[in-house]
Amino acid sequence: MTVADTRHEGAAHKTVTVIVDEEPVAGVPQHTTPNEILKRAGIDPATHYLERVNGRHRESFKDEGGKDITVHEREKFVSVFTGPTPVS
């Protein structure tokens, strides 16, 4: 087992609080997926995808909801609706 393996092993059990749509979401595993974050925030991954916000930069996880990502305490995300928009 390498040093990196032991670090990852311990971090696998760590949880953090992230911010989704300006609301705190507690108990998120540090190693998770965008879809898991959406579910914990009470948002349907079938109709939304997640974007990580870092200043003016946004990292989109569109079509990558099952991708393994690492999140950090108080990291910010926004959900993006993918369903049809009503026409008036």
N, CA, C and O atoms as a Tinker XYZ file with bonds, in Angstrom:
   352  protein
     1  N      0.855000   -1.185000    0.000000    73     2
     2  CA     0.000000    0.000000    0.000000    64     1     3
     3  C      0.893000    1.239000    0.000000    63     2     4     5
     4  O      1.819000    1.346000    0.805000    81     3
     5  N      0.610000    2.166000   -0.903000    73     3     6
     6  CA     1.411000    3.384000   -0.998000    64     5     7
     7  C      0.859000    4.460000   -0.069000    63     6     8     9
     8  O     -0.231000    4.325000    0.488000    81     7
     9  N      1.625000    5.516000    0.082000    73     7    10
    10  CA     1.169000    6.642000    0.906000    64     9    11
    11  C     -0.121000    7.219000    0.333000    63    10    12    13
    12  O     -1.035000    7.563000    1.083000    81    11
    13  N     -0.198000    7.327000   -0.999000    73    11    14
    14  CA    -1.415000    7.853000   -1.633000    64    13    15
    15  C     -2.614000    6.963000   -1.311000    63    14    16    17
    16  O     -3.711000    7.470000   -1.075000    81    15
    17  N     -2.418000    5.633000   -1.297000    73    15    18
    18  CA    -3.506000    4.714000   -0.972000    64    17    19
    19  C     -4.017000    4.945000    0.436000    63    18    20    21
    20  O     -5.229000    4.956000    0.652000    81    19
    21  N     -3.134000    5.130000    1.391000    73    19    22
    22  CA    -3.581000    5.323000    2.775000    64    21    23
    23  C     -4.268000    6.666000    2.937000    63    22    24    25
    24  O     -5.221000    6.782000    3.708000    81    23
    25  N     -3.803000    7.680000    2.228000    73    23    26
    26  CA    -4.469000    8.980000    2.296000    64    25    27
    27  C     -5.884000    8.861000    1.743000    63    26    28    29
    28  O     -6.834000    9.353000    2.351000    81    27
    29  N     -6.023000    8.214000    0.600000    73    27    30
    30  CA    -7.336000    8.055000   -0.030000    64    29    31
    31  C     -8.256000    7.221000    0.862000    63    30    32    33
    32  O     -9.446000    7.512000    0.977000    81    31
    33  N     -7.716000    6.212000    1.474000    73    31    34
    34  CA    -8.511000    5.334000    2.331000    64    33    35
    35  C     -9.127000    6.114000    3.495000    63    34    36    37
    36  O    -10.312000    5.949000    3.787000    81    35
    37  N     -8.345000    6.951000    4.155000    73    35    38
    38  CA    -8.854000    7.746000    5.265000    64    37    39
    39  C     -9.835000    8.801000    4.804000    63    38    40    41
    40  O    -10.821000    9.082000    5.485000    81    39
    41  N     -9.567000    9.388000    3.644000    73    39    42
    42  CA   -10.429000   10.456000    3.127000    64    41    43
    43  C    -11.773000    9.913000    2.651000    63    42    44    45
    44  O    -12.753000   10.655000    2.580000    81    43
    45  N    -11.821000    8.639000    2.329000    73    43    46
    46  CA   -13.056000    8.061000    1.815000    64    45    47
    47  C    -14.192000    8.163000    2.824000    63    46    48    49
    48  O    -15.361000    8.182000    2.439000    81    47
    49  N    -13.865000    8.228000    4.098000    73    47    50
    50  CA   -14.879000    8.282000    5.145000    64    49    51
    51  C    -15.172000    9.716000    5.590000    63    50    52    53
    52  O    -16.099000    9.936000    6.370000    81    51
    53  N    -14.403000   10.686000    5.113000    73    51    54
    54  CA   -14.591000   12.070000    5.521000    64    53    55
    55  C    -15.785000   12.666000    4.783000    63    54    56    57
    56  O    -15.963000   12.435000    3.587000    81    55
    57  N    -16.599000   13.433000    5.504000    73    55    58
    58  CA   -17.705000   14.142000    4.873000    64    57    59
    59  C    -17.494000   15.642000    5.042000    63    58    60    61
    60  O    -16.828000   16.098000    5.971000    81    59
    61  N    -18.083000   16.391000    4.116000    73    59    62
    62  CA   -17.965000   17.846000    4.122000    64    61    63
    63  C    -19.337000   18.458000    3.892000    63    62    64    65
    64  O    -20.289000   17.770000    3.524000    81    63
    65  N    -19.420000   19.749000    4.112000    73    63    66
    66  CA   -20.617000   20.512000    3.764000    64    65    67
    67  C    -20.286000   21.324000    2.524000    63    66    68    69
    68  O    -19.319000   22.085000    2.510000    81    67
    69  N    -21.099000   21.159000    1.476000    73    67    70
    70  CA   -20.926000   21.945000    0.263000    64    69    71
    71  C    -22.131000   22.864000    0.120000    63    70    72    73
    72  O    -23.140000   22.698000    0.805000    81    71
    73  N    -22.014000   23.817000   -0.764000    73    71    74
    74  CA   -23.091000   24.776000   -1.014000    64    73    75
    75  C    -23.662000   24.492000   -2.408000    63    74    76    77
    76  O    -22.933000   24.525000   -3.400000    81    75
    77  N    -24.961000   24.214000   -2.477000    73    75    78
    78  CA   -25.629000   23.982000   -3.757000    64    77    79
    79  C    -26.752000   25.003000   -3.878000    63    78    80    81
    80  O    -27.647000   25.055000   -3.034000    81    79
    81  N    -26.701000   25.805000   -4.919000    73    79    82
    82  CA   -27.706000   26.857000   -5.126000    64    81    83
    83  C    -27.839000   27.729000   -3.879000    63    82    84    85
    84  O    -28.942000   28.094000   -3.473000    81    83
    85  N    -26.702000   28.052000   -3.285000    73    83    86
    86  CA   -26.594000   28.931000   -2.116000    64    85    87
    87  C    -27.164000   28.327000   -0.836000    63    86    88    89
    88  O    -27.383000   29.043000    0.142000    81    87
    89  N    -27.409000   27.009000   -0.833000    73    87    90
    90  CA   -27.903000   26.317000    0.366000    64    89    91
    91  C    -26.879000   25.286000    0.821000    63    90    92    93
    92  O    -26.342000   24.549000   -0.005000    81    91
    93  N    -26.595000   25.219000    2.138000    73    91    94
    94  CA   -25.636000   24.216000    2.617000    64    93    95
    95  C    -26.210000   22.800000    2.517000    63    94    96    97
    96  O    -27.382000   22.564000    2.809000    81    95
    97  N    -25.353000   21.870000    2.099000    73    95    98
    98  CA   -25.714000   20.453000    2.023000    64    97    99
    99  C    -24.655000   19.710000    2.828000    63    98   100   101
   100  O    -23.510000   19.580000    2.395000    81    99
   101  N    -25.050000   19.221000    4.009000    73    99   102
   102  CA   -24.106000   18.584000    4.925000    64   101   103
   103  C    -24.009000   17.086000    4.673000    63   102   104   105
   104  O    -24.901000   16.480000    4.078000    81   103
   105  N    -22.908000   16.503000    5.138000    73   103   106
   106  CA   -22.741000   15.052000    5.098000    64   105   107
   107  C    -22.392000   14.492000    3.734000    63   106   108   109
   108  O    -22.632000   13.313000    3.472000    81   107
   109  N    -21.830000   15.315000    2.858000    73   107   110
   110  CA   -21.444000   14.853000    1.528000    64   109   111
   111  C    -20.083000   14.167000    1.634000    63   110   112   113
   112  O    -19.131000   14.768000    2.132000    81   111
   113  N    -19.976000   12.912000    1.173000    73   111   114
   114  CA   -18.658000   12.258000    1.193000    64   113   115
   115  C    -17.660000   13.067000    0.367000    63   114   116   117
   116  O    -18.010000   13.606000   -0.684000    81   115
   117  N    -16.415000   13.151000    0.845000    73   115   118
   118  CA   -15.413000   13.932000    0.131000    64   117   119
   119  C    -15.151000   13.353000   -1.268000    63   118   120   121
   120  O    -14.825000   14.094000   -2.195000    81   119
   121  N    -15.294000   12.038000   -1.415000    73   119   122
   122  CA   -15.184000   11.391000   -2.728000    64   121   123
   123  C    -16.587000   10.932000   -3.096000    63   122   124   125
   124  O    -17.130000   10.011000   -2.485000    81   123
   125  N    -17.174000   11.583000   -4.106000    73   123   126
   126  CA   -18.574000   11.382000   -4.442000    64   125   127
   127  C    -18.787000   11.569000   -5.930000    63   126   128   129
   128  O    -17.826000   11.580000   -6.700000    81   127
   129  N    -20.041000   11.717000   -6.344000    73   127   130
   130  CA   -20.373000   12.009000   -7.742000    64   129   131
   131  C    -21.280000   13.233000   -7.787000    63   130   132   133
   132  O    -21.937000   13.547000   -6.794000    81   131
   133  N    -21.327000   13.926000   -8.917000    73   131   134
   134  CA   -22.254000   15.055000   -9.039000    64   133   135
   135  C    -23.712000   14.646000   -8.785000    63   134   136   137
   136  O    -24.466000   15.393000   -8.161000    81   135
   137  N    -24.109000   13.462000   -9.268000    73   135   138
   138  CA   -25.494000   13.028000   -9.039000    64   137   139
   139  C    -25.776000   12.811000   -7.564000    63   138   140   141
   140  O    -26.878000   13.110000   -7.104000    81   139
   141  N    -24.812000   12.299000   -6.810000    73   139   142
   142  CA   -25.006000   12.095000   -5.366000    64   141   143
   143  C    -25.186000   13.444000   -4.668000    63   142   144   145
   144  O    -26.015000   13.565000   -3.766000    81   143
   145  N    -24.428000   14.443000   -5.069000    73   143   146
   146  CA   -24.570000   15.784000   -4.478000    64   145   147
   147  C    -25.972000   16.326000   -4.775000    63   146   148   149
   148  O    -26.632000   16.866000   -3.887000    81   147
   149  N    -26.420000   16.180000   -6.023000    73   147   150
   150  CA   -27.764000   16.645000   -6.369000    64   149   151
   151  C    -28.816000   15.944000   -5.506000    63   150   152   153
   152  O    -29.709000   16.597000   -4.967000    81   151
   153  N    -28.716000   14.626000   -5.372000    73   151   154
   154  CA   -29.689000   13.875000   -4.565000    64   153   155
   155  C    -29.688000   14.359000   -3.124000    63   154   156   157
   156  O    -30.753000   14.535000   -2.532000    81   155
   157  N    -28.509000   14.577000   -2.553000    73   155   158
   158  CA   -28.423000   15.040000   -1.157000    64   157   159
   159  C    -29.007000   16.440000   -0.996000    63   158   160   161
   160  O    -29.455000   16.815000    0.088000    81   159
   161  N    -28.999000   17.213000   -2.093000    73   159   162
   162  CA   -29.568000   18.561000   -2.067000    64   161   163
   163  C    -31.068000   18.544000   -2.357000    63   162   164   165
   164  O    -31.715000   19.591000   -2.352000    81   163
   165  N    -31.626000   17.343000   -2.612000    73   163   166
   166  CA   -33.050000   17.234000   -2.896000    64   165   167
   167  C    -33.403000   17.620000   -4.318000    63   166   168   169
   168  O    -34.529000   18.038000   -4.592000    81   167
   169  N    -32.439000   17.482000   -5.231000    73   167   170
   170  CA   -32.633000   17.858000   -6.628000    64   169   171
   171  C    -32.556000   16.587000   -7.480000    63   170   172   173
   172  O    -31.692000   15.738000   -7.263000    81   171
   173  N    -33.455000   16.469000   -8.438000    73   171   174
   174  CA   -33.532000   15.279000   -9.283000    64   173   175
   175  C    -32.437000   15.289000  -10.351000    63   174   176   177
   176  O    -32.443000   16.163000  -11.219000    81   175
   177  N    -31.493000   14.334000  -10.308000    73   175   178
   178  CA   -30.441000   14.276000  -11.320000    64   177   179
   179  C    -30.961000   13.955000  -12.727000    63   178   180   181
   180  O    -30.249000   14.165000  -13.708000    81   179
   181  N    -32.189000   13.451000  -12.832000    73   179   182
   182  CA   -32.758000   13.157000  -14.147000    64   181   183
   183  C    -33.123000   14.438000  -14.898000    63   182   184   185
   184  O    -33.221000   14.436000  -16.125000    81   183
   185  N    -33.326000   15.538000  -14.154000    73   183   186
   186  CA   -33.730000   16.796000  -14.791000    64   185   187
   187  C    -32.739000   17.939000  -14.545000    63   186   188   189
   188  O    -32.979000   19.075000  -14.953000    81   187
   189  N    -31.625000   17.626000  -13.877000    73   187   190
   190  CA   -30.619000   18.647000  -13.564000    64   189   191
   191  C    -29.214000   18.068000  -13.709000    63   190   192   193
   192  O    -29.011000   16.857000  -13.631000    81   191
   193  N    -28.256000   18.957000  -13.921000    73   191   194
   194  CA   -26.859000   18.565000  -13.784000    64   193   195
   195  C    -26.174000   19.597000  -12.906000    63   194   196   197
   196  O    -26.733000   20.655000  -12.618000    81   195
   197  N    -24.957000   19.277000  -12.484000    73   195   198
   198  CA   -24.251000   20.107000  -11.513000    64   197   199
   199  C    -23.109000   20.860000  -12.176000    63   198   200   201
   200  O    -22.470000   20.360000  -13.101000    81   199
   201  N    -22.866000   22.064000  -11.691000    73   199   202
   202  CA   -21.687000   22.826000  -12.091000    64   201   203
   203  C    -20.965000   23.283000  -10.829000    63   202   204   205
   204  O    -21.587000   23.774000   -9.887000    81   203
   205  N    -19.628000   23.115000  -10.824000    73   203   206
   206  CA   -18.793000   23.596000   -9.722000    64   205   207
   207  C    -18.440000   25.049000  -10.020000    63   206   208   209
   208  O    -18.025000   25.365000  -11.135000    81   207
   209  N    -18.597000   25.932000   -9.042000    73   207   210
   210  CA   -18.343000   27.359000   -9.220000    64   209   211
   211  C    -17.061000   27.732000   -8.483000    63   210   212   213
   212  O    -16.912000   27.475000   -7.289000    81   211
   213  N    -16.136000   28.346000   -9.230000    73   211   214
   214  CA   -14.883000   28.814000   -8.630000    64   213   215
   215  C    -14.634000   30.216000   -9.173000    63   214   216   217
   216  O    -14.043000   30.385000  -10.240000    81   215
   217  N    -15.095000   31.224000   -8.422000    73   215   218
   218  CA   -15.016000   32.603000   -8.901000    64   217   219
   219  C    -15.935000   32.767000  -10.106000    63   218   220   221
   220  O    -17.132000   32.491000  -10.019000    81   219
   221  N    -15.381000   33.212000  -11.221000    73   219   222
   222  CA   -16.167000   33.358000  -12.450000    64   221   223
   223  C    -16.149000   32.088000  -13.295000    63   222   224   225
   224  O    -16.900000   31.970000  -14.263000    81   223
   225  N    -15.295000   31.147000  -12.930000    73   223   226
   226  CA   -15.165000   29.898000  -13.691000    64   225   227
   227  C    -16.188000   28.872000  -13.218000    63   226   228   229
   228  O    -16.439000   28.738000  -12.020000    81   227
   229  N    -16.774000   28.150000  -14.170000    73   227   230
   230  CA   -17.696000   27.063000  -13.850000    64   229   231
   231  C    -17.225000   25.792000  -14.537000    63   230   232   233
   232  O    -16.894000   25.792000  -15.723000    81   231
   233  N    -17.200000   24.714000  -13.774000    73   231   234
   234  CA   -16.862000   23.397000  -14.313000    64   233   235
   235  C    -18.150000   22.593000  -14.418000    63   234   236   237
   236  O    -18.772000   22.266000  -13.407000    81   235
   237  N    -18.544000   22.279000  -15.639000    73   235   238
   238  CA   -19.800000   21.575000  -15.877000    64   237   239
   239  C    -19.622000   20.073000  -15.771000    63   238   240   241
   240  O    -18.634000   19.511000  -16.245000    81   239
   241  N    -20.608000   19.426000  -15.135000    73   239   242
   242  CA   -20.648000   17.974000  -15.074000    64   241   243
   243  C    -21.833000   17.445000  -15.891000    63   242   244   245
   244  O    -22.370000   16.375000  -15.601000    81   243
   245  N    -22.235000   18.214000  -16.923000    73   243   246
   246  CA   -23.322000   17.778000  -17.800000    64   245   247
   247  C    -22.897000   16.472000  -18.468000    63   246   248   249
   248  O    -21.787000   16.366000  -18.990000    81   247
   249  N    -23.785000   15.483000  -18.448000    73   247   250
   250  CA   -23.524000   14.152000  -18.998000    64   249   251
   251  C    -22.402000   13.416000  -18.268000    63   250   252   253
   252  O    -21.884000   12.421000  -18.777000    81   251
   253  N    -22.020000   13.893000  -17.081000    73   251   254
   254  CA   -20.969000   13.252000  -16.286000    64   253   255
   255  C    -21.418000   13.077000  -14.843000    63   254   256   257
   256  O    -20.604000   13.167000  -13.924000    81   255
   257  N    -22.709000   12.828000  -14.637000    73   255   258
   258  CA   -23.260000   12.734000  -13.289000    64   257   259
   259  C    -22.692000   11.604000  -12.457000    63   258   260   261
   260  O    -22.709000   11.666000  -11.227000    81   259
   261  N    -22.185000   10.561000  -13.121000    73   259   262
   262  CA   -21.623000    9.427000  -12.393000    64   261   263
   263  C    -20.117000    9.504000  -12.215000    63   262   264   265
   264  O    -19.507000    8.576000  -11.683000    81   263
   265  N    -19.510000   10.599000  -12.655000    73   263   266
   266  CA   -18.052000   10.768000  -12.574000    64   265   267
   267  C    -17.617000   10.917000  -11.120000    63   266   268   269
   268  O    -18.250000   11.645000  -10.356000    81   267
   269  N    -16.542000   10.234000  -10.733000    73   267   270
   270  CA   -15.993000   10.387000   -9.383000    64   269   271
   271  C    -15.281000   11.732000   -9.279000    63   270   272   273
   272  O    -14.412000   12.056000  -10.089000    81   271
   273  N    -15.669000   12.512000   -8.260000    73   271   274
   274  CA   -15.022000   13.805000   -8.023000    64   273   275
   275  C    -14.673000   13.932000   -6.543000    63   274   276   277
   276  O    -15.239000   13.237000   -5.699000    81   275
   277  N    -13.752000   14.811000   -6.245000    73   275   278
   278  CA   -13.398000   15.131000   -4.862000    64   277   279
   279  C    -13.932000   16.522000   -4.565000    63   278   280   281
   280  O    -13.730000   17.455000   -5.342000    81   279
   281  N    -14.620000   16.654000   -3.429000    73   279   282
   282  CA   -15.169000   17.951000   -3.042000    64   281   283
   283  C    -14.528000   18.403000   -1.738000    63   282   284   285
   284  O    -14.003000   17.595000   -0.971000    81   283
   285  N    -14.580000   19.698000   -1.506000    73   283   286
   286  CA   -13.946000   20.297000   -0.338000    64   285   287
   287  C    -14.960000   21.087000    0.481000    63   286   288   289
   288  O    -15.997000   21.508000   -0.033000    81   287
   289  N    -14.657000   21.279000    1.733000    73   287   290
   290  CA   -15.527000   21.999000    2.660000    64   289   291
   291  C    -15.902000   23.366000    2.080000    63   290   292   293
   292  O    -15.042000   24.134000    1.650000    81   291
   293  N    -17.217000   23.649000    2.079000    73   291   294
   294  CA   -17.805000   24.927000    1.645000    64   293   295
   295  C    -17.614000   25.208000    0.154000    63   294   296   297
   296  O    -17.751000   26.352000   -0.279000    81   295
   297  N    -17.300000   24.182000   -0.633000    73   295   298
   298  CA   -17.177000   24.354000   -2.074000    64   297   299
   299  C    -18.561000   24.669000   -2.650000    63   298   300   301
   300  O    -19.570000   24.160000   -2.162000    81   299
   301  N    -18.603000   25.508000   -3.685000    73   299   302
   302  CA   -19.881000   25.982000   -4.233000    64   301   303
   303  C    -20.220000   25.299000   -5.547000    63   302   304   305
   304  O    -19.367000   25.075000   -6.406000    81   303
   305  N    -21.514000   24.974000   -5.668000    73   303   306
   306  CA   -22.063000   24.349000   -6.867000    64   305   307
   307  C    -23.392000   25.006000   -7.193000    63   306   308   309
   308  O    -24.034000   25.600000   -6.327000    81   307
   309  N    -23.798000   24.894000   -8.451000    73   307   310
   310  CA   -25.143000   25.281000   -8.854000    64   309   311
   311  C    -25.751000   24.138000   -9.655000    63   310   312   313
   312  O    -25.047000   23.399000  -10.344000    81   311
   313  N    -27.068000   24.007000   -9.552000    73   311   314
   314  CA   -27.769000   23.006000  -10.344000    64   313   315
   315  C    -28.310000   23.710000  -11.589000    63   314   316   317
   316  O    -28.705000   24.875000  -11.545000    81   315
   317  N    -28.316000   22.968000  -12.698000    73   315   318
   318  CA   -28.800000   23.514000  -13.970000    64   317   319
   319  C    -29.930000   22.616000  -14.455000    63   318   320   321
   320  O    -29.751000   21.408000  -14.615000    81   319
   321  N    -31.095000   23.214000  -14.688000    73   319   322
   322  CA   -32.276000   22.470000  -15.134000    64   321   323
   323  C    -32.113000   22.114000  -16.609000    63   322   324   325
   324  O    -31.721000   22.950000  -17.423000    81   323
   325  N    -32.422000   20.854000  -16.943000    73   323   326
   326  CA   -32.270000   20.399000  -18.330000    64   325   327
   327  C    -33.596000   20.092000  -18.997000    63   326   328   329
   328  O    -33.631000   19.709000  -20.166000    81   327
   329  N    -34.691000   20.257000  -18.264000    73   327   330
   330  CA   -36.003000   19.951000  -18.822000    64   329   331
   331  C    -36.478000   21.023000  -19.772000    63   330   332   333
   332  O    -35.800000   22.030000  -19.976000    81   331
   333  N    -37.641000   20.807000  -20.352000    73   331   334
   334  CA   -38.180000   21.791000  -21.291000    64   333   335
   335  C    -38.569000   23.083000  -20.578000    63   334   336   337
   336  O    -39.020000   23.060000  -19.433000    81   335
   337  N    -38.394000   24.182000  -21.253000    73   335   338
   338  CA   -38.806000   25.461000  -20.696000    64   337   339
   339  C    -40.145000   25.841000  -21.293000    63   338   340   341
   340  O    -40.323000   25.745000  -22.507000    81   339
   341  N    -41.099000   26.275000  -20.464000    73   339   342
   342  CA   -42.429000   26.608000  -20.978000    64   341   343
   343  C    -42.366000   27.822000  -21.904000    63   342   344   345
   344  O    -41.598000   28.756000  -21.679000    81   343
   345  N    -43.187000   27.786000  -22.944000    73   343   346
   346  CA   -43.284000   28.897000  -23.888000    64   345   347
   347  C    -44.605000   29.585000  -23.638000    63   346   348   349
   348  O    -45.652000   28.940000  -23.574000    81   347
   349  N    -44.552000   30.917000  -23.495000    73   347   350
   350  CA   -45.803000   31.639000  -23.216000    64   349   351
   351  C    -46.360000   32.273000  -24.461000    63   350   352
   352  O    -47.407000   32.919000  -24.410000    81   351
